[in-house]
Amino acid sequence: EPEVTQTPSHQVTQMGQEVILRCVPISNHLYFYWYRQILGQKVEFLVSFYNNEISEKSEIFDDQFSVERPDGSNFTLKIRSTKLEDSAMYFCASSEQGFNEQFFGPGTRLTVL
Amino acid sequence: KQEVTQIPAALSVPEGENLVLNCSFTDSAIYNLQWFRQDPGKGLTSLLLIQSSQREQTSGRLNASLDKSSGRSTLYIAASQPGDSATYLCAVSSNNAGNMLTFGGGTRLMVKP
């Protein structure tokens, strides 16, 4: 069964460093998303992406964040200068169409020291 | 702004019991509602998607209902098993918020053998 994959599973970085989280969405899906979950808190929406551009973003998704689809399979989230409060589990998701069922990857745990 | 609440936050039941998990949302103008399962430190597994025009969806021992006008959904688990132990999350896609999902805080379920 097709699934969303994410790499790495765990990333440790120093405050101020740039990180890139990678995702491979399900191959025939057209909509891609990033969410995050700070330990003990709700899952929060960051950004959605369709047709090679951002379709929606939350107030969390500020200038420190960017997304890219560098090729036909990968979808990346870049954090330019990490802060301690960026420590969280980051989930990538995809859906076939907008407002369809969203399928989530296993997540990348980001630890900022 | 859509708010999603899940009650109870935690639930412990003996194996074999039927149980109901509750989800409420403040804005009834939703497009769909999705129930997920999350195991500790893992990603989100989609269980059921209910479109706003539907009243319920079933998958195996799971049955989800939706009462859009009152802003409520329930997830019914029949004949619970220890393997059902996990956190169950509900999330809504609102008409005025694009494709983003707004999540509840989850119900942590423990099924004791």
mmCIF file of C-alpha atoms in Angstrom:
data_model
loop_
_atom_site.group_PDB
_atom_site.id
_atom_site.type_symbol
_atom_site.label_atom_id
_atom_site.label_comp_id
_atom_site.label_asym_id
_atom_site.label_seq_id
_atom_site.Cartn_x
_atom_site.Cartn_y
_atom_site.Cartn_z
ATOM 1 C CA GLU A 1 0.000 0.000 0.000
ATOM 2 C CA PRO A 2 1.409 3.420 -0.947
ATOM 3 C CA GLU A 3 2.584 5.524 1.977
ATOM 4 C CA VAL A 4 4.147 8.867 2.761
ATOM 5 C CA THR A 5 7.796 8.592 3.792
ATOM 6 C CA GLN A 6 9.923 11.100 5.694
ATOM 7 C CA THR A 7 13.637 11.473 6.329
ATOM 8 C CA PRO A 8 15.396 11.721 8.666
ATOM 9 C CA SER A 9 13.404 10.157 11.485
ATOM 10 C CA HIS A 10 15.324 12.246 14.024
ATOM 11 C CA GLN A 11 17.341 15.413 13.486
ATOM 12 C CA VAL A 12 19.378 17.139 16.169
ATOM 13 C CA THR A 13 20.683 20.625 15.427
ATOM 14 C CA GLN A 14 22.153 23.635 17.139
ATOM 15 C CA MET A 15 20.119 26.817 17.542
ATOM 16 C CA GLY A 16 20.609 29.110 14.546
ATOM 17 C CA GLN A 17 21.399 26.313 12.116
ATOM 18 C CA GLU A 18 19.398 25.557 8.982
ATOM 19 C CA VAL A 19 17.590 22.255 8.658
ATOM 20 C CA ILE A 20 15.824 20.601 5.752
ATOM 21 C CA LEU A 21 13.192 17.973 6.395
ATOM 22 C CA ARG A 22 12.339 15.700 3.510
ATOM 23 C CA CYS A 23 9.152 13.955 2.480
ATOM 24 C CA VAL A 24 8.085 11.724 -0.385
ATOM 25 C CA PRO A 25 4.300 12.035 -0.798
ATOM 26 C CA ILE A 26 2.131 9.305 -2.293
ATOM 27 C CA SER A 27 2.885 9.309 -6.003
ATOM 28 C CA ASN A 28 -0.494 10.245 -7.524
ATOM 29 C CA HIS A 29 -1.323 12.853 -4.860
ATOM 30 C CA LEU A 30 -1.468 16.503 -5.825
ATOM 31 C CA TYR A 31 -1.770 18.284 -2.447
ATOM 32 C CA PHE A 32 1.010 18.298 0.121
ATOM 33 C CA TYR A 33 1.059 19.541 3.698
ATOM 34 C CA TRP A 34 3.332 20.090 6.661
ATOM 35 C CA TYR A 35 2.081 19.921 10.251
ATOM 36 C CA ARG A 36 3.941 19.960 13.521
ATOM 37 C CA GLN A 37 3.290 18.647 17.021
ATOM 38 C CA ILE A 38 5.139 20.093 19.972
ATOM 39 C CA LEU A 39 5.446 17.500 22.743
ATOM 40 C CA GLY A 40 2.185 17.271 24.669
ATOM 41 C CA GLN A 41 0.336 19.708 22.407
ATOM 42 C CA LYS A 42 -2.103 19.500 19.506
ATOM 43 C CA VAL A 43 -1.068 18.811 15.933
ATOM 44 C CA GLU A 44 -0.842 22.207 14.183
ATOM 45 C CA PHE A 45 -1.091 23.047 10.491
ATOM 46 C CA LEU A 46 1.884 24.822 8.939
ATOM 47 C CA VAL A 47 1.410 24.971 5.176
ATOM 48 C CA SER A 48 -0.299 23.395 2.189
ATOM 49 C CA PHE A 49 1.176 23.202 -1.315
ATOM 50 C CA TYR A 50 -0.447 22.615 -4.670
ATOM 51 C CA ASN A 51 0.644 23.095 -8.249
ATOM 52 C CA ASN A 52 4.112 24.201 -7.147
ATOM 53 C CA GLU A 53 2.965 26.980 -4.889
ATOM 54 C CA ILE A 54 1.753 27.553 -1.344
ATOM 55 C CA SER A 55 -2.049 27.447 -1.163
ATOM 56 C CA GLU A 56 -2.467 28.151 2.554
ATOM 57 C CA LYS A 57 -0.167 28.855 5.474
ATOM 58 C CA SER A 58 -0.670 29.428 9.181
ATOM 59 C CA GLU A 59 0.712 32.237 11.308
ATOM 60 C CA ILE A 60 3.380 29.806 12.512
ATOM 61 C CA PHE A 61 4.786 29.610 8.973
ATOM 62 C CA ASP A 62 6.806 32.808 9.049
ATOM 63 C CA ASP A 63 9.804 33.924 6.981
ATOM 64 C CA GLN A 64 12.023 31.360 8.696
ATOM 65 C CA PHE A 65 10.130 28.563 6.957
ATOM 66 C CA SER A 66 10.018 27.629 3.292
ATOM 67 C CA VAL A 67 8.779 24.684 1.261
ATOM 68 C CA GLU A 68 9.876 23.336 -2.053
ATOM 69 C CA ARG A 69 9.172 20.517 -4.469
ATOM 70 C CA PRO A 70 12.667 20.211 -5.950
ATOM 71 C CA ASP A 71 11.786 17.286 -8.219
ATOM 72 C CA GLY A 72 8.876 15.036 -9.113
ATOM 73 C CA SER A 73 8.916 13.066 -5.883
ATOM 74 C CA ASN A 74 10.344 15.057 -2.961
ATOM 75 C CA PHE A 75 8.692 17.770 -0.874
ATOM 76 C CA THR A 76 10.878 19.635 1.597
ATOM 77 C CA LEU A 77 10.460 21.940 4.586
ATOM 78 C CA LYS A 78 13.367 24.253 5.333
ATOM 79 C CA ILE A 79 13.826 26.123 8.592
ATOM 80 C CA ARG A 80 16.453 28.806 8.009
ATOM 81 C CA SER A 81 17.612 29.616 11.523
ATOM 82 C CA THR A 82 16.268 27.176 14.073
ATOM 83 C CA LYS A 83 15.071 28.283 17.501
ATOM 84 C CA LEU A 84 14.625 26.207 20.646
ATOM 85 C CA GLU A 85 10.850 26.463 20.213
ATOM 86 C CA ASP A 86 11.071 24.784 16.795
ATOM 87 C CA SER A 87 11.697 21.487 18.598
ATOM 88 C CA ALA A 88 8.743 19.309 17.621
ATOM 89 C CA MET A 89 7.612 16.351 15.550
ATOM 90 C CA TYR A 90 7.098 17.477 11.959
ATOM 91 C CA PHE A 91 4.618 15.539 9.868
ATOM 92 C CA CYS A 92 4.256 15.587 6.111
ATOM 93 C CA ALA A 93 0.915 14.629 4.592
ATOM 94 C CA SER A 94 -0.566 14.322 1.126
ATOM 95 C CA SER A 95 -3.995 13.992 -0.451
ATOM 96 C CA GLU A 96 -5.171 13.067 -3.904
ATOM 97 C CA GLN A 97 -7.253 16.201 -4.245
ATOM 98 C CA GLY A 98 -8.084 19.140 -1.993
ATOM 99 C CA PHE A 99 -10.501 18.258 0.820
ATOM 100 C CA ASN A 100 -9.786 14.542 0.348
ATOM 101 C CA GLU A 101 -8.488 12.198 3.021
ATOM 102 C CA GLN A 102 -5.008 13.221 4.140
ATOM 103 C CA PHE A 103 -2.357 10.557 4.641
ATOM 104 C CA PHE A 104 0.455 11.268 7.056
ATOM 105 C CA GLY A 105 4.070 10.196 7.154
ATOM 106 C CA PRO A 106 5.804 8.805 10.268
ATOM 107 C CA GLY A 107 7.260 12.203 11.174
ATOM 108 C CA THR A 108 10.672 13.733 11.777
ATOM 109 C CA ARG A 109 11.536 14.541 15.362
ATOM 110 C CA LEU A 110 13.496 17.809 15.364
ATOM 111 C CA THR A 111 15.512 18.628 18.468
ATOM 112 C CA VAL A 112 17.075 22.100 18.655
ATOM 113 C CA LEU A 113 19.805 22.471 21.291
ATOM 114 C CA LYS B 1 -11.544 30.411 14.283
ATOM 115 C CA GLN B 2 -12.309 26.701 14.431
ATOM 116 C CA GLU B 3 -11.663 24.987 17.765
ATOM 117 C CA VAL B 4 -11.796 21.199 18.189
ATOM 118 C CA THR B 5 -12.193 19.557 21.581
ATOM 119 C CA GLN B 6 -12.025 15.898 22.523
ATOM 120 C CA ILE B 7 -13.460 14.410 25.677
ATOM 121 C CA PRO B 8 -12.323 12.514 27.632
ATOM 122 C CA ALA B 9 -8.595 13.246 27.457
ATOM 123 C CA ALA B 10 -7.847 9.735 28.692
ATOM 124 C CA LEU B 11 -9.847 6.545 29.016
ATOM 125 C CA SER B 12 -9.035 3.144 30.464
ATOM 126 C CA VAL B 13 -11.339 0.196 29.792
ATOM 127 C CA PRO B 14 -11.206 -3.600 30.176
ATOM 128 C CA GLU B 15 -10.815 -5.683 27.049
ATOM 129 C CA GLY B 16 -14.053 -6.473 25.241
ATOM 130 C CA GLU B 17 -15.882 -3.307 26.246
ATOM 131 C CA ASN B 18 -17.630 -1.137 23.668
ATOM 132 C CA LEU B 19 -16.625 2.513 23.932
ATOM 133 C CA VAL B 20 -17.355 5.946 22.544
ATOM 134 C CA LEU B 21 -14.900 8.774 21.964
ATOM 135 C CA ASN B 22 -16.249 12.286 21.550
ATOM 136 C CA CYS B 23 -15.180 15.185 19.361
ATOM 137 C CA SER B 24 -16.783 18.629 19.178
ATOM 138 C CA PHE B 25 -16.066 21.581 16.947
ATOM 139 C CA THR B 26 -17.155 25.204 17.218
ATOM 140 C CA ASP B 27 -17.801 26.085 13.575
ATOM 141 C CA SER B 28 -20.297 23.765 11.886
ATOM 142 C CA ALA B 29 -19.277 24.933 8.386
ATOM 143 C CA ILE B 30 -16.987 21.982 7.827
ATOM 144 C CA TYR B 31 -16.096 20.161 4.651
ATOM 145 C CA ASN B 32 -15.181 16.864 6.283
ATOM 146 C CA LEU B 33 -13.994 15.275 9.520
ATOM 147 C CA GLN B 34 -11.223 12.720 9.837
ATOM 148 C CA TRP B 35 -10.388 10.348 12.712
ATOM 149 C CA PHE B 36 -6.782 9.270 13.235
ATOM 150 C CA ARG B 37 -4.913 6.885 15.465
ATOM 151 C CA GLN B 38 -1.501 7.845 16.860
ATOM 152 C CA ASP B 39 0.772 5.375 18.614
ATOM 153 C CA PRO B 40 3.410 6.826 20.986
ATOM 154 C CA GLY B 41 6.172 8.607 19.074
ATOM 155 C CA LYS B 42 4.658 7.593 15.744
ATOM 156 C CA GLY B 43 2.793 9.148 12.861
ATOM 157 C CA LEU B 44 -0.941 9.489 12.334
ATOM 158 C CA THR B 45 -2.879 6.631 10.772
ATOM 159 C CA SER B 46 -6.117 7.643 9.087
ATOM 160 C CA LEU B 47 -9.052 5.591 10.345
ATOM 161 C CA LEU B 48 -12.166 7.159 8.829
ATOM 162 C CA LEU B 49 -13.155 10.200 6.800
ATOM 163 C CA ILE B 50 -16.703 11.541 6.977
ATOM 164 C CA GLN B 51 -17.838 14.087 4.420
ATOM 165 C CA SER B 52 -20.100 16.864 5.698
ATOM 166 C CA SER B 53 -23.047 15.386 3.782
ATOM 167 C CA GLN B 54 -22.679 11.999 5.508
ATOM 168 C CA ARG B 55 -24.012 10.899 8.883
ATOM 169 C CA GLU B 56 -21.686 7.964 9.527
ATOM 170 C CA GLN B 57 -18.879 5.787 8.244
ATOM 171 C CA THR B 58 -17.893 2.275 9.258
ATOM 172 C CA SER B 59 -14.657 0.344 9.027
ATOM 173 C CA GLY B 60 -14.478 -3.005 10.753
ATOM 174 C CA ARG B 61 -15.078 -2.506 14.485
ATOM 175 C CA LEU B 62 -15.038 1.278 14.094
ATOM 176 C CA ASN B 63 -18.052 3.460 13.445
ATOM 177 C CA ALA B 64 -17.866 7.231 13.235
ATOM 178 C CA SER B 65 -20.910 9.467 13.271
ATOM 179 C CA LEU B 66 -21.253 13.136 12.428
ATOM 180 C CA ASP B 67 -23.870 15.645 13.545
ATOM 181 C CA LYS B 68 -22.707 18.752 11.733
ATOM 182 C CA SER B 69 -25.427 21.061 13.000
ATOM 183 C CA SER B 70 -24.556 20.402 16.631
ATOM 184 C CA GLY B 71 -20.817 20.337 15.958
ATOM 185 C CA ARG B 72 -20.229 16.796 17.178
ATOM 186 C CA SER B 73 -18.724 13.521 16.065
ATOM 187 C CA THR B 74 -18.326 10.235 17.888
ATOM 188 C CA LEU B 75 -16.034 7.304 17.265
ATOM 189 C CA TYR B 76 -17.519 4.011 18.435
ATOM 190 C CA ILE B 77 -15.117 1.109 18.985
ATOM 191 C CA ALA B 78 -16.771 -2.278 19.368
ATOM 192 C CA ALA B 79 -15.293 -5.144 21.379
ATOM 193 C CA SER B 80 -12.129 -3.266 22.313
ATOM 194 C CA GLN B 81 -8.789 -5.094 22.269
ATOM 195 C CA PRO B 82 -5.411 -4.291 23.897
ATOM 196 C CA GLY B 83 -4.095 -3.510 20.397
ATOM 197 C CA ASP B 84 -6.559 -0.614 20.221
ATOM 198 C CA SER B 85 -4.532 1.197 22.896
ATOM 199 C CA ALA B 86 -3.374 4.459 21.313
ATOM 200 C CA THR B 87 -4.297 8.142 21.101
ATOM 201 C CA TYR B 88 -7.268 8.899 18.886
ATOM 202 C CA LEU B 89 -7.403 12.287 17.177
ATOM 203 C CA CYS B 90 -10.200 13.960 15.310
ATOM 204 C CA ALA B 91 -9.574 16.738 12.809
ATOM 205 C CA VAL B 92 -11.887 18.934 10.736
ATOM 206 C CA SER B 93 -11.472 20.652 7.416
ATOM 207 C CA SER B 94 -13.419 23.915 7.533
ATOM 208 C CA ASN B 95 -15.115 25.539 4.558
ATOM 209 C CA ASN B 96 -13.367 28.864 5.085
ATOM 210 C CA ALA B 97 -9.912 27.507 5.854
ATOM 211 C CA GLY B 98 -8.847 25.723 2.710
ATOM 212 C CA ASN B 99 -7.494 22.225 3.002
ATOM 213 C CA MET B 100 -5.946 22.595 6.418
ATOM 214 C CA LEU B 101 -6.981 20.225 9.191
ATOM 215 C CA THR B 102 -7.696 21.571 12.669
ATOM 216 C CA PHE B 103 -6.983 18.926 15.287
ATOM 217 C CA GLY B 104 -8.392 18.139 18.678
ATOM 218 C CA GLY B 105 -6.139 17.293 21.580
ATOM 219 C CA GLY B 106 -6.871 13.585 21.371
ATOM 220 C CA THR B 107 -8.189 10.864 23.658
ATOM 221 C CA ARG B 108 -5.548 8.529 25.061
ATOM 222 C CA LEU B 109 -7.104 5.060 25.207
ATOM 223 C CA MET B 110 -5.783 2.154 27.224
ATOM 224 C CA VAL B 111 -7.471 -1.233 26.844
ATOM 225 C CA LYS B 112 -6.471 -3.595 29.640
ATOM 226 C CA PRO B 113 -6.270 -7.356 29.004
#
